[in-house]
mmCIF file with all atom_site columns, C-alpha atoms and ligand atoms in Angstrom:
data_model
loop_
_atom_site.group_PDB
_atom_site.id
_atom_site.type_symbol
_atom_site.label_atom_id
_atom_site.label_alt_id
_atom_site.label_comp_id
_atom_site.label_asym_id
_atom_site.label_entity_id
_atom_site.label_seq_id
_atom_site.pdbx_PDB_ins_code
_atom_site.Cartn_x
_atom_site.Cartn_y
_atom_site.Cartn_z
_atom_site.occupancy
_atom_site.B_iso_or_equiv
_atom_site.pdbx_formal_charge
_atom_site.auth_seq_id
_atom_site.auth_comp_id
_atom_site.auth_asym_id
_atom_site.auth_atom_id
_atom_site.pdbx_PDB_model_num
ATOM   1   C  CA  . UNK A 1 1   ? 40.273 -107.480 -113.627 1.00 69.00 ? 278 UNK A CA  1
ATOM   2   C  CA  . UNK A 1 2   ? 42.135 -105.570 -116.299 1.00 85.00 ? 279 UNK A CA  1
ATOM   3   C  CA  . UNK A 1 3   ? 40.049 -102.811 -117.670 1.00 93.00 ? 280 UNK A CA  1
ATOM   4   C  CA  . UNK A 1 4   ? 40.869 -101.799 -121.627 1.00 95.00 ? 281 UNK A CA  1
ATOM   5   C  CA  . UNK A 1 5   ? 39.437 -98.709  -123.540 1.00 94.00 ? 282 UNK A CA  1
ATOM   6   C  CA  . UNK A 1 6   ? 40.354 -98.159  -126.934 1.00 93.00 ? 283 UNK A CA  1
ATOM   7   C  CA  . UNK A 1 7   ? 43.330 -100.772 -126.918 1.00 93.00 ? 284 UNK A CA  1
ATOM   8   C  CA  . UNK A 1 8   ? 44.969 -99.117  -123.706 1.00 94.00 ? 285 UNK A CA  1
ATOM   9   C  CA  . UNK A 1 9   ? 44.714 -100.753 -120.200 1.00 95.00 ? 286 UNK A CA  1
ATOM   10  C  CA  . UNK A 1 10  ? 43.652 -98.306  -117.203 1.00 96.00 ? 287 UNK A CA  1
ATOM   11  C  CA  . UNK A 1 11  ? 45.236 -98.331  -114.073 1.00 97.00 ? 288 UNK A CA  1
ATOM   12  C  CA  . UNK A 1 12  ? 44.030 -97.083  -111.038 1.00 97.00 ? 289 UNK A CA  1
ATOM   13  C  CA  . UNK A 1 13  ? 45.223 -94.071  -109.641 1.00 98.00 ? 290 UNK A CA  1
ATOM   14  C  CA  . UNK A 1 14  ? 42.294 -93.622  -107.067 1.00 98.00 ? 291 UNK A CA  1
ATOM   15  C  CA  . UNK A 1 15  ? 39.966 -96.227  -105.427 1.00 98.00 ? 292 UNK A CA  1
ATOM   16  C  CA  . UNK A 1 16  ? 36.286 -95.623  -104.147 1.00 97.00 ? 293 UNK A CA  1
ATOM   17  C  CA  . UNK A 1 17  ? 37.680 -95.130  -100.568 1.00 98.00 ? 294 UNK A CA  1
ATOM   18  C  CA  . UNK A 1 18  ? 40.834 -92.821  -101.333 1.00 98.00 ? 295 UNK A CA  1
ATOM   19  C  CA  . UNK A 1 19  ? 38.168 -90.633  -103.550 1.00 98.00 ? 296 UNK A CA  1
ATOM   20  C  CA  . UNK A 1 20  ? 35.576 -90.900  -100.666 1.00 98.00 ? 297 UNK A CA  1
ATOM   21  C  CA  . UNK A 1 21  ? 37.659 -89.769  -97.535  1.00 98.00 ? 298 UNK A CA  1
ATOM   22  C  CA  . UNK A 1 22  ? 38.976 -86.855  -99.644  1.00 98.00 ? 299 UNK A CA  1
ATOM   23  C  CA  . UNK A 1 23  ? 35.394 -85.580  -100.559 1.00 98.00 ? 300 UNK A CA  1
ATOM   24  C  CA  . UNK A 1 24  ? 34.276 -86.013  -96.932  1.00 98.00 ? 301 UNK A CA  1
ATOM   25  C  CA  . UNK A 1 25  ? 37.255 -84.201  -96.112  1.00 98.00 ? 302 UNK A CA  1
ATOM   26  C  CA  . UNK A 1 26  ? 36.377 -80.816  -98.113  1.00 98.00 ? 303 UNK A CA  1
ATOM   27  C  CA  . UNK A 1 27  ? 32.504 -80.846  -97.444  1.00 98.00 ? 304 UNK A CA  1
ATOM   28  C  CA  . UNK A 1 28  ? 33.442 -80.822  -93.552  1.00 98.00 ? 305 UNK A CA  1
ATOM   29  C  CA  . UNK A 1 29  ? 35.572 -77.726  -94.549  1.00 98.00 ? 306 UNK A CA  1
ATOM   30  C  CA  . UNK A 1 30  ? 33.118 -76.119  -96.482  1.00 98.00 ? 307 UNK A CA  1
ATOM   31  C  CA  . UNK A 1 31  ? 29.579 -77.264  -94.029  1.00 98.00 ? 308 UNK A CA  1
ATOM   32  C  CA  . UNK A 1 32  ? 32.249 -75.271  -91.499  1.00 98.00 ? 309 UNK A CA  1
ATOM   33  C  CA  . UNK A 1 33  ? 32.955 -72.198  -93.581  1.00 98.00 ? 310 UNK A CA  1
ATOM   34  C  CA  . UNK A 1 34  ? 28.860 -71.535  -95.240  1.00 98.00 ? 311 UNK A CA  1
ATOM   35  C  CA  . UNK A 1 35  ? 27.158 -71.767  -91.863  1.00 97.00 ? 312 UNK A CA  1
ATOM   36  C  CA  . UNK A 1 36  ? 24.402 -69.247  -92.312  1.00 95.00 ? 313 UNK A CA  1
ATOM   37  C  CA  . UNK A 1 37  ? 25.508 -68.203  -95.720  1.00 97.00 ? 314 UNK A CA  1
ATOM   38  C  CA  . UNK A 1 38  ? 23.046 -69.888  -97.633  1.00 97.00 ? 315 UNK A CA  1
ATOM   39  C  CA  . UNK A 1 39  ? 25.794 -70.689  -100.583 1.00 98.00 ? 316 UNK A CA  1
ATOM   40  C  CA  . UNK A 1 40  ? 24.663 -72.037  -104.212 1.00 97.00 ? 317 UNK A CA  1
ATOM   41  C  CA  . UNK A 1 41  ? 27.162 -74.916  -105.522 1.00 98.00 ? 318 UNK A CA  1
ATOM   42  C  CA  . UNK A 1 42  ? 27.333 -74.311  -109.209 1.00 95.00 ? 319 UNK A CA  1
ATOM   43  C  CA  . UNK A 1 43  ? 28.876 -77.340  -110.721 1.00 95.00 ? 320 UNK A CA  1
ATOM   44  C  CA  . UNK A 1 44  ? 30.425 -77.544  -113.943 1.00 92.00 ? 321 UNK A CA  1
ATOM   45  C  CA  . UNK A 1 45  ? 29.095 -80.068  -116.530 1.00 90.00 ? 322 UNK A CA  1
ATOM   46  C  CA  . UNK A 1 46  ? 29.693 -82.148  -117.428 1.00 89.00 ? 323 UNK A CA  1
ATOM   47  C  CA  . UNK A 1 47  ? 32.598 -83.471  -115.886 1.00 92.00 ? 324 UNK A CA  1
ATOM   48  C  CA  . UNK A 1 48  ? 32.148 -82.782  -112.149 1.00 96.00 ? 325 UNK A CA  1
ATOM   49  C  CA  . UNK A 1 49  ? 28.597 -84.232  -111.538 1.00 96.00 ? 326 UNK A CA  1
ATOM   50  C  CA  . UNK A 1 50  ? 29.577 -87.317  -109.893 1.00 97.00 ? 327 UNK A CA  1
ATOM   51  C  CA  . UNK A 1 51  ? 32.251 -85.420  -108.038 1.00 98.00 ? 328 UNK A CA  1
ATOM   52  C  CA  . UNK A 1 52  ? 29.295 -82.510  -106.810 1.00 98.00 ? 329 UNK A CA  1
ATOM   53  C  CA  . UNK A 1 53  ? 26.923 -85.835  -106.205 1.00 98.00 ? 330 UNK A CA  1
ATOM   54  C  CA  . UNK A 1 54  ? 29.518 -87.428  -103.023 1.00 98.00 ? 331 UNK A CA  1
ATOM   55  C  CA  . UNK A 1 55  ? 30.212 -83.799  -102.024 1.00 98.00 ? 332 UNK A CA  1
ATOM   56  C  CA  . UNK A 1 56  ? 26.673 -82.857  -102.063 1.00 98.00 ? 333 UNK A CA  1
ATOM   57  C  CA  . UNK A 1 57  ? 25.581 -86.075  -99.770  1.00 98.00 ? 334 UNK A CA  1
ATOM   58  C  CA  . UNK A 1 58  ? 28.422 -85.267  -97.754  1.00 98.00 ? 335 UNK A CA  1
ATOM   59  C  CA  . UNK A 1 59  ? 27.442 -81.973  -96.431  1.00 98.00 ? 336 UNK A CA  1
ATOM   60  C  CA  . UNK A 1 60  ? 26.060 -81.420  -93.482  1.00 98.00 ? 337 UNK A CA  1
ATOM   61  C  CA  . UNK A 1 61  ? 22.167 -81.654  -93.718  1.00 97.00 ? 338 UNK A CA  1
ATOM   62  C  CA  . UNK A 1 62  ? 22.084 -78.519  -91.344  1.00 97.00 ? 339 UNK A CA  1
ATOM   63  C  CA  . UNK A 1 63  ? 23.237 -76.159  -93.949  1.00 98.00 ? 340 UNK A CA  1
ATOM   64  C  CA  . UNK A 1 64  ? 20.965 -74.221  -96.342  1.00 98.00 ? 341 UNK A CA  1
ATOM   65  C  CA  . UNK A 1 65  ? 22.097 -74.490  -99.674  1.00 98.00 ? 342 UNK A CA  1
ATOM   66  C  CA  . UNK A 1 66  ? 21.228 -74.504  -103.693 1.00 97.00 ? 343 UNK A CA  1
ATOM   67  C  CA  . UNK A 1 67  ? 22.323 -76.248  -106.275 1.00 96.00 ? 344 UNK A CA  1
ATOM   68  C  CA  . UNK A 1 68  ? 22.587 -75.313  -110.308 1.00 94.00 ? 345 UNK A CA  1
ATOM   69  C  CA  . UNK A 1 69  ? 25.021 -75.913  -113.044 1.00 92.00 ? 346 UNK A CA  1
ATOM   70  C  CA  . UNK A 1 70  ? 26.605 -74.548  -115.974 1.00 89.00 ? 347 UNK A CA  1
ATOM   71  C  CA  . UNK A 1 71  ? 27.866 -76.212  -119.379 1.00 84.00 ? 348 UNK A CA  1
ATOM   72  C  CA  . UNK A 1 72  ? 30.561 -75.897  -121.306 1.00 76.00 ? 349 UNK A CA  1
ATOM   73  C  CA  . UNK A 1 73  ? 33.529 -77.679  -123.207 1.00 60.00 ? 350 UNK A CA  1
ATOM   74  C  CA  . UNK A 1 74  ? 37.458 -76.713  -123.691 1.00 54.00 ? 351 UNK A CA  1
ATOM   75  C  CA  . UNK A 1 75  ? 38.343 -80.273  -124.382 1.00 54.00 ? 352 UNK A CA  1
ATOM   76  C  CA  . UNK A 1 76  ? 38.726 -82.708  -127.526 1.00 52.00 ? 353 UNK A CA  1
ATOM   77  C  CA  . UNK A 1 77  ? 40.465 -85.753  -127.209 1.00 58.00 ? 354 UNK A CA  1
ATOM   78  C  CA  . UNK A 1 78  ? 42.807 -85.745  -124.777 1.00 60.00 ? 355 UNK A CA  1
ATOM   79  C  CA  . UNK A 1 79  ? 43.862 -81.715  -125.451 1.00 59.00 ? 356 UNK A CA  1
ATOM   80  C  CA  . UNK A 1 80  ? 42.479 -79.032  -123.565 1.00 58.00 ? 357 UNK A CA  1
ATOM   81  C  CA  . UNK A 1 81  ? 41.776 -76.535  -126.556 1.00 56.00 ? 358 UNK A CA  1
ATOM   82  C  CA  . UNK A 1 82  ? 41.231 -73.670  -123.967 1.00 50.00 ? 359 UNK A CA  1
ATOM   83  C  CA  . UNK A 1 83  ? 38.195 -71.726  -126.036 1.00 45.00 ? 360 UNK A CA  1
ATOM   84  C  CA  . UNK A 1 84  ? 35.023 -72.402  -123.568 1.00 51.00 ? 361 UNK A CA  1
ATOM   85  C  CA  . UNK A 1 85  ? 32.523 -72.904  -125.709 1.00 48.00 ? 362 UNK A CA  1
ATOM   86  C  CA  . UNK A 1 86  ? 29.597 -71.566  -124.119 1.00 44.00 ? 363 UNK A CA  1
ATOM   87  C  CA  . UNK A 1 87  ? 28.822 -70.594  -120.351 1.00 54.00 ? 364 UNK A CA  1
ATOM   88  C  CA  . UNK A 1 88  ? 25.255 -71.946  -120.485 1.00 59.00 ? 365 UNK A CA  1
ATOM   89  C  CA  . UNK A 1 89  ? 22.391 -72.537  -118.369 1.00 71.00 ? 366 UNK A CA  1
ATOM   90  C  CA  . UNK A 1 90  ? 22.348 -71.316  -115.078 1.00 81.00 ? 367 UNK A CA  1
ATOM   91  C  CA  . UNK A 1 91  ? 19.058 -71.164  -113.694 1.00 79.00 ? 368 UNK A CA  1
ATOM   92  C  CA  . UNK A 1 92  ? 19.422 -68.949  -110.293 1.00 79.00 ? 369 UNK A CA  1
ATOM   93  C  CA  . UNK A 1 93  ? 20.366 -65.051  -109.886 1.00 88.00 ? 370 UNK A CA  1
ATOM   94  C  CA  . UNK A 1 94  ? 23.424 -65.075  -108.102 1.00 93.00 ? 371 UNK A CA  1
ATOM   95  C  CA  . UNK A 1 95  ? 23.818 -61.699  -107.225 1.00 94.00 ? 372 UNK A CA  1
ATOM   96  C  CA  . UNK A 1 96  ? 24.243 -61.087  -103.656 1.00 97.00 ? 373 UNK A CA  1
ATOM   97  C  CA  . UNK A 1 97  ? 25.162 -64.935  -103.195 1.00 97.00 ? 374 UNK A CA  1
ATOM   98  C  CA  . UNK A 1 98  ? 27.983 -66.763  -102.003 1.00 98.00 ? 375 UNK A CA  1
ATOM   99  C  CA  . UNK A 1 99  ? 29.222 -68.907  -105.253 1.00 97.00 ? 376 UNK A CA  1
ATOM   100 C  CA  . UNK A 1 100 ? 30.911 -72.076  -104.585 1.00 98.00 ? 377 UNK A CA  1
ATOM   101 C  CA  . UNK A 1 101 ? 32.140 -73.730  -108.142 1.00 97.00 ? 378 UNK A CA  1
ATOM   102 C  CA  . UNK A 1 102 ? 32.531 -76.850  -108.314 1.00 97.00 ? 379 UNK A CA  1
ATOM   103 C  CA  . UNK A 1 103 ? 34.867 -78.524  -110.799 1.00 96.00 ? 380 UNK A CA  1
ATOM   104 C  CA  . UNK A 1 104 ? 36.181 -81.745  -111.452 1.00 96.00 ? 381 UNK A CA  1
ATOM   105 C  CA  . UNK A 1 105 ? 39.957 -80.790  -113.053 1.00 96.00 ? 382 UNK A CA  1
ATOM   106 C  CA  . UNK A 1 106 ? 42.168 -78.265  -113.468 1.00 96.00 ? 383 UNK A CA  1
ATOM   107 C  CA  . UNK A 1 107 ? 44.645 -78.484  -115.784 1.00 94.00 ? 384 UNK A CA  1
ATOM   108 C  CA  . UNK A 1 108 ? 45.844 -75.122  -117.538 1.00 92.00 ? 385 UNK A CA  1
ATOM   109 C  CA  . UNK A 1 109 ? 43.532 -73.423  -115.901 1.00 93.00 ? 386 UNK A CA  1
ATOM   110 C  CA  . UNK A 1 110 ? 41.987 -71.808  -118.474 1.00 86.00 ? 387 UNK A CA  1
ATOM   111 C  CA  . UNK A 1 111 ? 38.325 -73.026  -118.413 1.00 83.00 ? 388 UNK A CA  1
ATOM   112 C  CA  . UNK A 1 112 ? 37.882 -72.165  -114.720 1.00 89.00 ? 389 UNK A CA  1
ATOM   113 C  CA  . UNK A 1 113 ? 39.482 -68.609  -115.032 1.00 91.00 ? 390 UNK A CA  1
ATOM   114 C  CA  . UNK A 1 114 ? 37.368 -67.809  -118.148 1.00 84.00 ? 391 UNK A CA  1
ATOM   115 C  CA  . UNK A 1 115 ? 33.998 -69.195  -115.869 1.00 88.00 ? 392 UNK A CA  1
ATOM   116 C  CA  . UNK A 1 116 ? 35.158 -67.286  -112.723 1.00 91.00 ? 393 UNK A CA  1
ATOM   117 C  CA  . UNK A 1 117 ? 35.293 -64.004  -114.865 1.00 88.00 ? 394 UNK A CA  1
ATOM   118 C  CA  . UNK A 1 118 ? 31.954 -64.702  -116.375 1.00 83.00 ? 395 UNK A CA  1
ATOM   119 C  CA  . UNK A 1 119 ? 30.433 -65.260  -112.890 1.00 88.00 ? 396 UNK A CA  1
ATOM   120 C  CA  . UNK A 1 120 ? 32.015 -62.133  -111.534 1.00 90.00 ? 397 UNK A CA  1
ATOM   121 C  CA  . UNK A 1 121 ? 29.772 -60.354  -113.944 1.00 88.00 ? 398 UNK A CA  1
ATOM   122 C  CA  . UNK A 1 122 ? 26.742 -61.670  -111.934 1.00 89.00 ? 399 UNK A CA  1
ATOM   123 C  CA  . UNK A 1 123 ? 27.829 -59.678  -109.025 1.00 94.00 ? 400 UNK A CA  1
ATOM   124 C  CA  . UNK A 1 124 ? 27.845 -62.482  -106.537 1.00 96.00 ? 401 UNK A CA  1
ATOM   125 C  CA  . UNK A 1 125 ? 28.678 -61.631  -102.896 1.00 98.00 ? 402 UNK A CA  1
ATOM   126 C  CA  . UNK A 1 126 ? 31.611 -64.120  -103.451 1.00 98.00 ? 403 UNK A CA  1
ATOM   127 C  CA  . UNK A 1 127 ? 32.845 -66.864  -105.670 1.00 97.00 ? 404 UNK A CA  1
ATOM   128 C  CA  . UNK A 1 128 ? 35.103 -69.276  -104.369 1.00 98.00 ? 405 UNK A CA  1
ATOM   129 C  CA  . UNK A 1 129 ? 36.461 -72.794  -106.325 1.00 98.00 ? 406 UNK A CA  1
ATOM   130 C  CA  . UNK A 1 130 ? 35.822 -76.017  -105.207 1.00 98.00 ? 407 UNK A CA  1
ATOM   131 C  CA  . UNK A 1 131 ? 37.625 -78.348  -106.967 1.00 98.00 ? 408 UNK A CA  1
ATOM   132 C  CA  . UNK A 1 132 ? 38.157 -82.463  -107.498 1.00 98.00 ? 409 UNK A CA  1
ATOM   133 C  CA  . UNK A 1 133 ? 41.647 -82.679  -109.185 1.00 98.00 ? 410 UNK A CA  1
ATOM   134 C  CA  . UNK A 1 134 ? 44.573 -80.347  -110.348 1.00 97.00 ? 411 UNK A CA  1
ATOM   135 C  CA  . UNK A 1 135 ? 47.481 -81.403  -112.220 1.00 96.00 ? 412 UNK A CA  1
ATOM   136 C  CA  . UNK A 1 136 ? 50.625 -80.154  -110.629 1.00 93.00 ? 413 UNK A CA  1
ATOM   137 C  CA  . UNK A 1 137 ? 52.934 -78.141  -112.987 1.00 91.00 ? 414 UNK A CA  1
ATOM   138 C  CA  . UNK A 1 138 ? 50.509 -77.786  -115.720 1.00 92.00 ? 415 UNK A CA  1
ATOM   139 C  CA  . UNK A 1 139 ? 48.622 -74.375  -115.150 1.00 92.00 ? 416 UNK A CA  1
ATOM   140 C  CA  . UNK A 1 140 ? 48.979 -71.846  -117.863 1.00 93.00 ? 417 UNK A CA  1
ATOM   141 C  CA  . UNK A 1 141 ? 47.019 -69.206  -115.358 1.00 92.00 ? 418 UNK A CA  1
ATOM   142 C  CA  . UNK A 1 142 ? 48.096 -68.621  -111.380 1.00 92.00 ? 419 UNK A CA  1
ATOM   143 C  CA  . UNK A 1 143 ? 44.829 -70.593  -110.176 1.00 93.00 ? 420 UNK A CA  1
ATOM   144 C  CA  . UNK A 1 144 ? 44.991 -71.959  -106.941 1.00 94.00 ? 421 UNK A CA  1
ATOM   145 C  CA  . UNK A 1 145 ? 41.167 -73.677  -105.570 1.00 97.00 ? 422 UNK A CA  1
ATOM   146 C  CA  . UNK A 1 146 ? 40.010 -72.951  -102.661 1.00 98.00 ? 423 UNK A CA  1
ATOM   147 C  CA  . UNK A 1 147 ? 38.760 -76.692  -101.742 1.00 98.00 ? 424 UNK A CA  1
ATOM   148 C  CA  . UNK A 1 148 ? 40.913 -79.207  -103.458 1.00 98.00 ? 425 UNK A CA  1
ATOM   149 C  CA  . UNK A 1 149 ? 40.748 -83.149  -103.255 1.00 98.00 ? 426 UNK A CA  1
ATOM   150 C  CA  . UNK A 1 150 ? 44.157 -83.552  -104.291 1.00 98.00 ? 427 UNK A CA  1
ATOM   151 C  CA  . UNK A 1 151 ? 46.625 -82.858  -106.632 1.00 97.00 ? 428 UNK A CA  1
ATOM   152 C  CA  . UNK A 1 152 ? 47.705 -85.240  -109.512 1.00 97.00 ? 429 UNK A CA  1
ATOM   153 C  CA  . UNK A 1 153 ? 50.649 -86.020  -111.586 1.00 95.00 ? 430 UNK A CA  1
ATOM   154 C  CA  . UNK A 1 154 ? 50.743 -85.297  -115.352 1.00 94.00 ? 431 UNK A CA  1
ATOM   155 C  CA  . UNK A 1 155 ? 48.953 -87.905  -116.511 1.00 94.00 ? 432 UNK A CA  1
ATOM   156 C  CA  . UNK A 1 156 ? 45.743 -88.161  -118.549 1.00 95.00 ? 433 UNK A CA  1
ATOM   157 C  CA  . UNK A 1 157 ? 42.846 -89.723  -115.976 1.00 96.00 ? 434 UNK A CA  1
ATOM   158 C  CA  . UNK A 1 158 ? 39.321 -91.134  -116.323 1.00 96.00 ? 435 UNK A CA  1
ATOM   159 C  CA  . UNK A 1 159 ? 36.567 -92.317  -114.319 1.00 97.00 ? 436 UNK A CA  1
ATOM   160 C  CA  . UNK A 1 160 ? 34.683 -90.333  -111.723 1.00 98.00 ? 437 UNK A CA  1
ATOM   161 C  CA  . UNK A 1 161 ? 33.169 -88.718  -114.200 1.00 97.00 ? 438 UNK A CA  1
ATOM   162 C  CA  . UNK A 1 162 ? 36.054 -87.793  -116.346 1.00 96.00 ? 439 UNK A CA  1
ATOM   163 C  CA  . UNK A 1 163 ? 36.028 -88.911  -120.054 1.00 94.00 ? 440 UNK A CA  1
ATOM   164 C  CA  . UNK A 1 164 ? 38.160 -89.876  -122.840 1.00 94.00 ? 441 UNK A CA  1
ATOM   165 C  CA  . UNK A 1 165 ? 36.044 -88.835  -125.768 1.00 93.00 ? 442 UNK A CA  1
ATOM   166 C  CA  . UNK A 1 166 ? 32.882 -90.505  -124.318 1.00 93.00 ? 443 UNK A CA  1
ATOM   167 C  CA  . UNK A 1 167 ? 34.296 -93.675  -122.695 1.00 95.00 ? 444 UNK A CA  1
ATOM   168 C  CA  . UNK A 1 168 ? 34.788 -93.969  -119.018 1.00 96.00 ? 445 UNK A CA  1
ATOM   169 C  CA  . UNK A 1 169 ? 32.596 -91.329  -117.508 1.00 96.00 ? 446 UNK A CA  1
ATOM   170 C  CA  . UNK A 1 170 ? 30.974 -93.356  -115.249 1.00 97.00 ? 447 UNK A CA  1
ATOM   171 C  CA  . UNK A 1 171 ? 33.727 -95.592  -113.722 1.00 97.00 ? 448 UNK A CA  1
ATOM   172 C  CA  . UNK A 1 172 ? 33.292 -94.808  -110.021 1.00 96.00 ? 449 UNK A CA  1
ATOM   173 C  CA  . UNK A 1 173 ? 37.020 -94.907  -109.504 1.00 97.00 ? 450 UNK A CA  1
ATOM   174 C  CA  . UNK A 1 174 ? 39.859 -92.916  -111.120 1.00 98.00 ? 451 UNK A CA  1
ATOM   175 C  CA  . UNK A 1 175 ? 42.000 -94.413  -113.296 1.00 98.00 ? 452 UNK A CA  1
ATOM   176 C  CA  . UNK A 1 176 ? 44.714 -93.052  -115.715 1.00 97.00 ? 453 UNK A CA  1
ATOM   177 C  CA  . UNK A 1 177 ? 46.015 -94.156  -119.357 1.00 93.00 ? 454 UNK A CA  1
ATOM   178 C  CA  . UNK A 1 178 ? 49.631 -95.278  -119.328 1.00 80.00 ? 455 UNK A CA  1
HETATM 179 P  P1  . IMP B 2 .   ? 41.805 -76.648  -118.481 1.00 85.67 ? 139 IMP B P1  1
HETATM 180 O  O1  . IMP B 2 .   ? 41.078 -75.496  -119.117 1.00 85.67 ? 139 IMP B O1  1
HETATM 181 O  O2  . IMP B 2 .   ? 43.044 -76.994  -119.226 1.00 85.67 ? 139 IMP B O2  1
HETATM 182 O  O3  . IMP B 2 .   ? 42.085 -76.411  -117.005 1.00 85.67 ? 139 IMP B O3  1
HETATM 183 O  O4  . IMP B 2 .   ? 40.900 -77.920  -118.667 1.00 85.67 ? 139 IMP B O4  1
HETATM 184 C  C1  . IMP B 2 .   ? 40.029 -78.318  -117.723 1.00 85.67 ? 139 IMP B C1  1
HETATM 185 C  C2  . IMP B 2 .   ? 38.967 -79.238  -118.302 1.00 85.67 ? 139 IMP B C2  1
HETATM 186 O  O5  . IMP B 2 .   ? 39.542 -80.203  -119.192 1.00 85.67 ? 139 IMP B O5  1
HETATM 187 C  C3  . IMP B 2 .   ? 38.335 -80.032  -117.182 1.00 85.67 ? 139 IMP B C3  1
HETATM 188 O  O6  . IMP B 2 .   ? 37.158 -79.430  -116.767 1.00 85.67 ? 139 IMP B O6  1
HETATM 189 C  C4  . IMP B 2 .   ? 38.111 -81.401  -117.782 1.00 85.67 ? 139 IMP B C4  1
HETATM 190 O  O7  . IMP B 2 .   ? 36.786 -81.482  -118.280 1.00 85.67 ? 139 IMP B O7  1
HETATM 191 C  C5  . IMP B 2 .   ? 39.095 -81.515  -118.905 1.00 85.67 ? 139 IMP B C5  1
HETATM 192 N  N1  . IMP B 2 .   ? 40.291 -82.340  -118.517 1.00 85.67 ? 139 IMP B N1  1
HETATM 193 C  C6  . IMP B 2 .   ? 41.514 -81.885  -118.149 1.00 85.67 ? 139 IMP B C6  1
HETATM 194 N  N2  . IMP B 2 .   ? 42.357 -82.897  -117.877 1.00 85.67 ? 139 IMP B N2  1
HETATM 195 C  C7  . IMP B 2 .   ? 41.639 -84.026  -118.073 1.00 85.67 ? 139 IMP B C7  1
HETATM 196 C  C8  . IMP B 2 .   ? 41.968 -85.429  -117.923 1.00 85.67 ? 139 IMP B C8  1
HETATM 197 O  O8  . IMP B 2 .   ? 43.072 -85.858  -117.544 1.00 85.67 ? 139 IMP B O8  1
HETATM 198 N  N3  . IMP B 2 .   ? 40.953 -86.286  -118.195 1.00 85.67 ? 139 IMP B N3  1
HETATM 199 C  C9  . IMP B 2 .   ? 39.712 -85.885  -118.615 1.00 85.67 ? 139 IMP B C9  1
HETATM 200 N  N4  . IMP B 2 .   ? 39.372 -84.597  -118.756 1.00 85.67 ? 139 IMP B N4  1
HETATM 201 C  C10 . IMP B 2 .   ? 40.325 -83.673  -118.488 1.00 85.67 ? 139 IMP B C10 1
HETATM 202 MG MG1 . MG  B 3 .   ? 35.257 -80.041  -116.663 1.00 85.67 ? 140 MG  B MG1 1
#
């Protein structure tokens, strides 16, 4: 079935199983790494919820952990405009705790530099970044995650809770606009 959004077909880039076996993969690295640590996964709205949702049910019940988010938005259309709007909302004091950030895409870099900074502020005990996708070649800021599904060519994607200006968010596979 040929899916069409605003005139232009989508093809798939990742199916429900590809996306699945790499998010098991990284929450058996991190249930691993936070035993005992008691990390909060701050995820970044509103892009990466479905993305924090599979890694979430994929870690192991054993571990202790929180959850909270923050909001912001560097994007219109299909260019990142780099200015984060606003680092809003989170609900815990992380000082003292182990952050893990949770993203769904890197592309310059910018957003997630400019919310790592903000967090550092906090005073956490440590931040690292946990992130879905990164498009290779395309950072404007050395920013390298520390838990990465994979990395992906230059090519604008959707689904998995990626939009294009308010369509596709909740396709539950990734797809990209030729
Ligand atoms: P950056 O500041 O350029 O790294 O932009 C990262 C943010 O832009 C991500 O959190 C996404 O919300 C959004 N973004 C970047 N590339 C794409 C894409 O291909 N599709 C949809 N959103 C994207
Ligand atoms: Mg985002």
């Amino acid at each position: 079935m040929n899916l069409v959004i605003k005139g232009k077909e989508l093809q798939l880039y990742f199916s429900k199983e590809q996306l699945n076996h790499m998010v098991v993969k990284i929450a058996n690295q991190i249930s691993a790494d936070y035993q005992e640590k008691h990390p909060i996964f701050i995820g970044v709205l509103n892009g990466a919820f479905m993305f924090m949702a599979d890694l979430i049910r994929a870690v192991d019940p054993q571990l202790k952990f929180q959850i909270d988010f923050i909001k912001l938005s560097s994007y219109e259309g299909k260019q990142s405009t780099g200015i984060v709007k606003a680092l809003s909302g989170l609900k815990n004091d992380i000082k003292g705790r182990h952050v893990i950030i949770i993203e769904d895409i890197i592309e310059t870099g910018l957003t997630i530099t400019a919310v790592i900074e903000e967090m550092k502020k906090l005073e956490p005990a440590s931040v690292k970044l946990c992130a879905c996708f990164l498009k290779t070649g395309k950072q404007k800021i050395n920013i390298q995650p520390d838990y990465l599904c994979t990395e992906i060519e230059d090519k604008f994607i959707i689904g998995y809770g990626l939009d294009w200006d308010e369509y596709g968010r909740g396709l539950d596979q990734l797809y990209y606009i030729q």
